[in-house]
Amino acid sequence: MNIEKCVFNGIPECLKLSDSGIELYVTTSFGPRIIGAGFAGGQNFMRVFEEQIANVGKNEWQSFGGHRFWTAPEVYPRTYFIDNFPIPLSFTDDVLILDSPEEKENGVKKQIRISMKEGKVCLQHILTNTGRWEIEIAAWGISVMAPGGKAFIPQQKFVPAGIGEGHALLPSHPVAIWPYTDMSDDRLNWGRRFIELSESGSCPDPLKIGMFNANGYAAYELNGEYFVKHFAAFDNCSYPDFGCNCEFYTEKGMLEIESLSPLVLLAPGESINHAEEWEFFRSKPDFMQ
């Protein structure tokens, strides 16, 4: 993994990480954020809110776009910790470590560790309880994708209803719906093989769904290329939001692909590590065919 300083999309003090034809762009003046990701010299799969960059250093939460590290369940103001200020970083054993300041009001500290090898990106989201009491919490990786694409969420294998081998009587997994989600929205396609969610530049209304995804991945197609996020799917664990290990949110101009760890009762000084692996493909990967 090669690392060099750069300016990206007008954002100073960024780092460019590259390996095997894949590039990441990481901010150091705020975050932690991965603000760019894709093939070398190619399109950025991440949305960047250029109009928000002028607010770096201000004491108000901004999305900025890119990939960020949150905590679940989503509660205001705890989840919306302001991360608009320079972050400490270090590099050891081919891993870039992005630290955030301790969230003293929330009693937690976040860290993202990034490594790249053979065109794959590995992210470790490390959440530590720095408070004096146990807290029930989950790690939450949120990637804000560029407009004009489509998310693909794999369905579990279709099994016909009935009794006996090759048939099913019981449900397979939960699907969560938010109060503002319109099930008839044209951006949603409830297919047998995939649930598809499109970003529409003409529809400003928010839309969100979540589920337990036993396949452990979700993909985003943008101009014929594919970004794939892999994450864990642990059985017999309690996940946030009625059992979701992944969630998807869209509004005009962006779409979020989100992965979540199980909810854990984290004792003072204890940490959890929620991992994601990213892959990039020039065309639809074989495992999605």
Coordinates of C-alpha atoms in Angstrom, one line a residue:
M1 CA 0.0 0.0 0.0
N2 CA 1.4 3.3 -1.1
I3 CA 0.6 6.6 0.8
E4 CA 1.2 10.1 -0.4
K5 CA -0.1 13.6 0.6
C6 CA -2.5 15.3 -1.8
V7 CA -5.4 17.7 -2.3
F8 CA -8.7 15.9 -3.3
N9 CA -11.8 17.7 -4.6
G10 CA -10.5 20.9 -3.2
I11 CA -9.9 19.4 0.3
P12 CA -6.4 20.0 1.5
E13 CA -4.3 17.7 3.7
C14 CA -5.7 14.4 2.3
L15 CA -3.8 11.2 1.9
K16 CA -3.9 9.1 -1.2
L17 CA -3.7 5.3 -0.6
S18 CA -3.1 3.1 -3.6
D19 CA -2.6 -0.6 -4.3
S20 CA -3.2 -2.9 -7.3
G21 CA -5.0 -0.3 -9.3
I22 CA -7.3 0.8 -6.5
E23 CA -7.2 4.3 -4.9
L24 CA -8.6 5.6 -1.6
Y25 CA -8.6 9.3 -0.4
V26 CA -8.6 9.9 3.3
T27 CA -9.1 13.3 5.1
T28 CA -6.9 14.4 8.0
S29 CA -8.4 17.9 8.6
F30 CA -11.7 16.3 9.7
G31 CA -13.1 12.8 10.2
P32 CA -12.2 10.0 10.1
R33 CA -13.5 10.0 6.5
I34 CA -12.7 8.0 3.4
I35 CA -13.8 10.7 0.9
G36 CA -12.8 8.9 -2.3
A37 CA -12.6 5.3 -3.5
G38 CA -12.4 3.6 -6.9
F39 CA -10.1 2.5 -9.7
A40 CA -6.9 4.5 -10.3
G41 CA -7.8 7.6 -12.4
G42 CA -11.4 6.5 -12.6
Q43 CA -14.7 7.6 -11.1
N44 CA -15.2 8.2 -7.4
F45 CA -17.8 5.8 -6.0
M46 CA -18.2 8.2 -3.0
R47 CA -20.4 11.2 -2.9
V48 CA -18.6 14.4 -1.8
F49 CA -20.7 17.4 -0.6
E50 CA -18.4 20.1 -1.8
E51 CA -20.7 22.8 -0.4
Q52 CA -20.0 21.5 3.1
I53 CA -16.2 21.6 2.9
A54 CA -16.3 25.3 3.9
N55 CA -17.7 24.3 7.3
V56 CA -14.7 22.2 8.3
G57 CA -13.6 23.4 11.8
K58 CA -17.1 24.7 12.7
N59 CA -18.9 23.3 15.8
E60 CA -21.7 21.7 13.9
W61 CA -22.2 18.2 12.4
Q62 CA -21.8 17.8 8.7
S63 CA -22.0 14.7 6.5
F64 CA -19.3 15.8 4.1
G65 CA -20.0 12.5 2.2
G66 CA -17.6 9.5 1.9
H67 CA -17.3 6.7 4.5
R68 CA -17.8 7.5 8.2
F69 CA -18.0 5.6 11.5
W70 CA -21.1 6.0 13.6
T71 CA -22.7 4.2 16.5
A72 CA -26.1 2.6 16.7
P73 CA -28.9 2.8 17.7
E74 CA -29.4 6.2 16.0
V75 CA -30.1 8.7 18.8
Y76 CA -29.7 12.5 18.6
P77 CA -27.4 14.0 19.7
R78 CA -25.3 11.0 20.7
T79 CA -24.9 9.5 17.3
Y80 CA -24.3 12.9 15.6
F81 CA -20.9 13.5 17.3
I82 CA -19.2 16.5 15.6
D83 CA -16.1 15.4 13.8
N84 CA -15.1 18.5 11.9
F85 CA -11.6 18.9 13.4
P86 CA -8.1 17.5 12.6
I87 CA -7.5 13.8 13.6
P88 CA -4.4 12.0 14.8
L89 CA -3.1 9.3 12.5
S90 CA -0.3 6.8 12.4
F91 CA 1.1 4.0 10.1
T92 CA 2.3 0.7 11.3
D93 CA 2.6 -2.8 9.8
D94 CA 1.1 -1.6 6.5
V95 CA -2.0 -0.3 8.3
L96 CA -3.1 3.3 8.4
I97 CA -4.7 4.2 11.7
L98 CA -7.2 7.0 11.9
D99 CA -8.1 8.1 15.4
S100 CA -10.9 10.3 16.5
P101 CA -10.9 12.3 19.7
E102 CA -12.6 10.8 22.7
E103 CA -16.4 11.5 22.8
K104 CA -16.4 12.4 26.5
E105 CA -20.2 13.1 26.4
N106 CA -20.8 9.6 25.0
G107 CA -18.0 7.8 26.8
V108 CA -16.6 6.2 23.6
K109 CA -13.7 6.5 21.2
K110 CA -13.6 5.4 17.6
Q111 CA -10.7 4.3 15.4
I112 CA -10.6 3.2 11.7
R113 CA -7.7 1.0 10.6
I114 CA -7.2 0.8 6.8
S115 CA -5.2 -1.8 4.9
M116 CA -5.1 -2.7 1.2
K117 CA -3.8 -5.8 -0.5
E118 CA -4.3 -7.3 -4.0
G119 CA -7.0 -4.7 -4.8
K120 CA -9.1 -5.3 -1.7
V121 CA -9.6 -2.8 1.1
C122 CA -10.0 -3.9 4.7
L123 CA -11.5 -1.6 7.2
Q124 CA -11.6 -2.2 11.0
H125 CA -14.0 0.0 12.9
I126 CA -12.8 -0.2 16.5
L127 CA -15.2 1.2 19.2
T128 CA -14.0 1.5 22.8
N129 CA -15.9 2.3 25.9
T130 CA -14.0 5.1 27.7
G131 CA -16.7 5.8 30.2
R132 CA -17.4 4.5 33.7
W133 CA -20.4 2.4 33.0
E134 CA -21.5 -0.4 30.7
I135 CA -23.1 0.8 27.5
E136 CA -25.2 -1.1 24.9
I137 CA -24.0 -0.1 21.5
A138 CA -23.2 -1.2 18.0
A139 CA -20.6 -0.1 15.5
W140 CA -22.0 1.3 12.2
G141 CA -20.1 1.8 8.9
I142 CA -21.8 4.2 6.6
S143 CA -20.7 4.7 2.9
V144 CA -22.3 7.6 1.1
M145 CA -22.3 6.7 -2.6
A146 CA -22.2 8.9 -5.6
P147 CA -25.5 9.8 -7.3
G148 CA -26.8 8.0 -10.4
G149 CA -26.2 4.4 -9.2
K150 CA -28.1 1.4 -7.9
A151 CA -27.7 -0.7 -4.8
F152 CA -28.1 -4.5 -5.0
I153 CA -29.0 -6.3 -1.8
P154 CA -28.9 -10.1 -2.2
Q155 CA -32.0 -12.1 -1.2
Q156 CA -31.8 -15.4 0.6
K157 CA -32.4 -18.4 -1.7
F158 CA -36.0 -18.7 -2.7
V159 CA -37.7 -21.8 -1.2
P160 CA -41.3 -22.7 -2.1
A161 CA -43.9 -22.9 0.7
G162 CA -44.8 -26.3 2.0
I163 CA -43.9 -29.3 4.2
G164 CA -40.9 -31.5 3.6
E165 CA -37.5 -31.3 2.0
G166 CA -37.0 -28.3 -0.3
H167 CA -39.9 -26.4 1.2
A168 CA -40.3 -23.9 4.1
L169 CA -42.9 -22.9 6.7
L170 CA -40.9 -20.5 8.8
P171 CA -39.6 -17.0 7.9
S172 CA -36.0 -16.6 6.8
H173 CA -35.0 -13.0 8.0
P174 CA -36.4 -9.7 9.2
V175 CA -36.8 -6.6 7.0
A176 CA -37.1 -3.2 8.7
I177 CA -39.2 -0.3 7.4
W178 CA -38.9 3.3 8.6
P179 CA -42.0 5.5 9.1
Y180 CA -41.1 7.6 6.1
T181 CA -40.5 4.6 3.8
D182 CA -43.1 4.3 1.0
M183 CA -43.2 0.6 0.0
S184 CA -44.6 1.6 -3.5
D185 CA -41.7 4.0 -4.2
D186 CA -40.4 3.5 -7.8
R187 CA -36.8 3.6 -6.5
L188 CA -37.4 0.2 -4.8
N189 CA -37.6 -3.1 -6.7
W190 CA -38.4 -6.2 -4.6
G191 CA -36.9 -8.8 -6.8
R192 CA -36.5 -12.6 -6.1
R193 CA -32.7 -12.5 -6.5
F194 CA -32.0 -9.0 -5.3
I195 CA -33.7 -6.1 -3.7
E196 CA -32.7 -3.1 -5.8
L197 CA -32.6 0.5 -4.6
S198 CA -31.8 3.3 -7.0
E199 CA -30.7 6.9 -6.4
S200 CA -33.0 9.2 -8.3
G201 CA -32.0 12.8 -9.0
S202 CA -35.6 13.7 -9.4
C203 CA -37.0 12.5 -6.1
P204 CA -36.0 14.4 -2.9
D205 CA -38.0 12.3 -0.4
P206 CA -35.9 10.2 2.0
L207 CA -36.3 6.4 1.8
K208 CA -34.7 3.7 4.0
I209 CA -34.9 0.0 4.5
G210 CA -32.8 -2.5 6.5
M211 CA -32.6 -6.3 7.0
F212 CA -30.6 -9.2 8.2
N213 CA -28.5 -10.1 5.2
A214 CA -27.1 -13.6 5.6
N215 CA -25.2 -13.3 2.4
G216 CA -22.9 -10.7 4.0
Y217 CA -22.5 -8.3 1.2
A218 CA -24.2 -5.5 -0.8
A219 CA -23.2 -3.9 -4.1
Y220 CA -23.5 -0.5 -5.8
E221 CA -23.4 -0.2 -9.6
L222 CA -22.3 3.1 -11.0
N223 CA -21.8 3.6 -14.7
G224 CA -21.3 -0.1 -15.3
E225 CA -18.7 -0.6 -12.5
Y226 CA -19.4 -2.2 -9.2
F227 CA -18.4 -1.4 -5.6
V228 CA -19.0 -4.4 -3.2
K229 CA -19.0 -4.1 0.6
H230 CA -18.6 -7.3 2.6
F231 CA -19.6 -7.6 6.2
A232 CA -20.4 -10.2 8.9
A233 CA -23.7 -11.9 9.4
F234 CA -23.6 -13.5 12.9
D235 CA -26.4 -15.9 13.8
N236 CA -28.0 -15.8 17.2
C237 CA -26.9 -12.2 17.8
S238 CA -28.9 -9.1 18.6
Y239 CA -28.6 -6.5 15.9
P240 CA -30.0 -2.9 16.0
D241 CA -33.3 -1.8 14.4
F242 CA -35.2 -5.1 14.7
G243 CA -32.2 -7.3 13.7
C244 CA -30.5 -5.4 10.8
N245 CA -26.8 -6.0 9.9
C246 CA -27.2 -3.7 6.9
E247 CA -29.3 -0.7 6.0
F248 CA -29.8 1.5 2.9
Y249 CA -30.9 5.1 2.8
T250 CA -31.4 7.4 -0.2
E251 CA -32.5 10.9 -0.9
K252 CA -31.8 13.2 -3.9
G253 CA -28.2 13.1 -4.8
M254 CA -26.9 10.2 -2.7
L255 CA -27.4 6.7 -1.4
E256 CA -25.9 5.1 1.7
I257 CA -24.8 1.5 2.1
E258 CA -24.5 0.8 5.8
S259 CA -23.3 -2.2 7.8
L260 CA -23.7 -2.8 11.5
S261 CA -22.2 -4.9 14.2
P262 CA -24.3 -6.8 16.7
L263 CA -25.4 -4.8 19.8
V264 CA -23.0 -5.5 22.6
L265 CA -23.0 -4.6 26.3
L266 CA -19.6 -2.9 26.3
A267 CA -17.8 -2.7 29.7
P268 CA -15.5 0.2 30.6
G269 CA -12.2 -0.3 28.7
E270 CA -13.6 -2.9 26.4
S271 CA -13.6 -2.6 22.6
I272 CA -15.4 -4.2 19.6
N273 CA -14.0 -4.5 16.1
H274 CA -16.5 -4.3 13.2
A275 CA -14.8 -5.2 9.9
E276 CA -15.7 -4.4 6.3
E277 CA -14.0 -5.5 3.1
W278 CA -14.3 -3.6 -0.1
E279 CA -13.9 -4.8 -3.7
F280 CA -14.2 -3.1 -7.0
F281 CA -15.2 -4.6 -10.3
R282 CA -15.2 -3.3 -13.9
S283 CA -18.4 -5.3 -14.6
K284 CA -20.9 -7.3 -12.6
P285 CA -19.0 -9.9 -10.5
D286 CA -19.6 -13.6 -11.1
F287 CA -21.2 -14.2 -7.7
M288 CA -23.9 -11.7 -8.6
Q289 CA -24.8 -13.4 -11.9

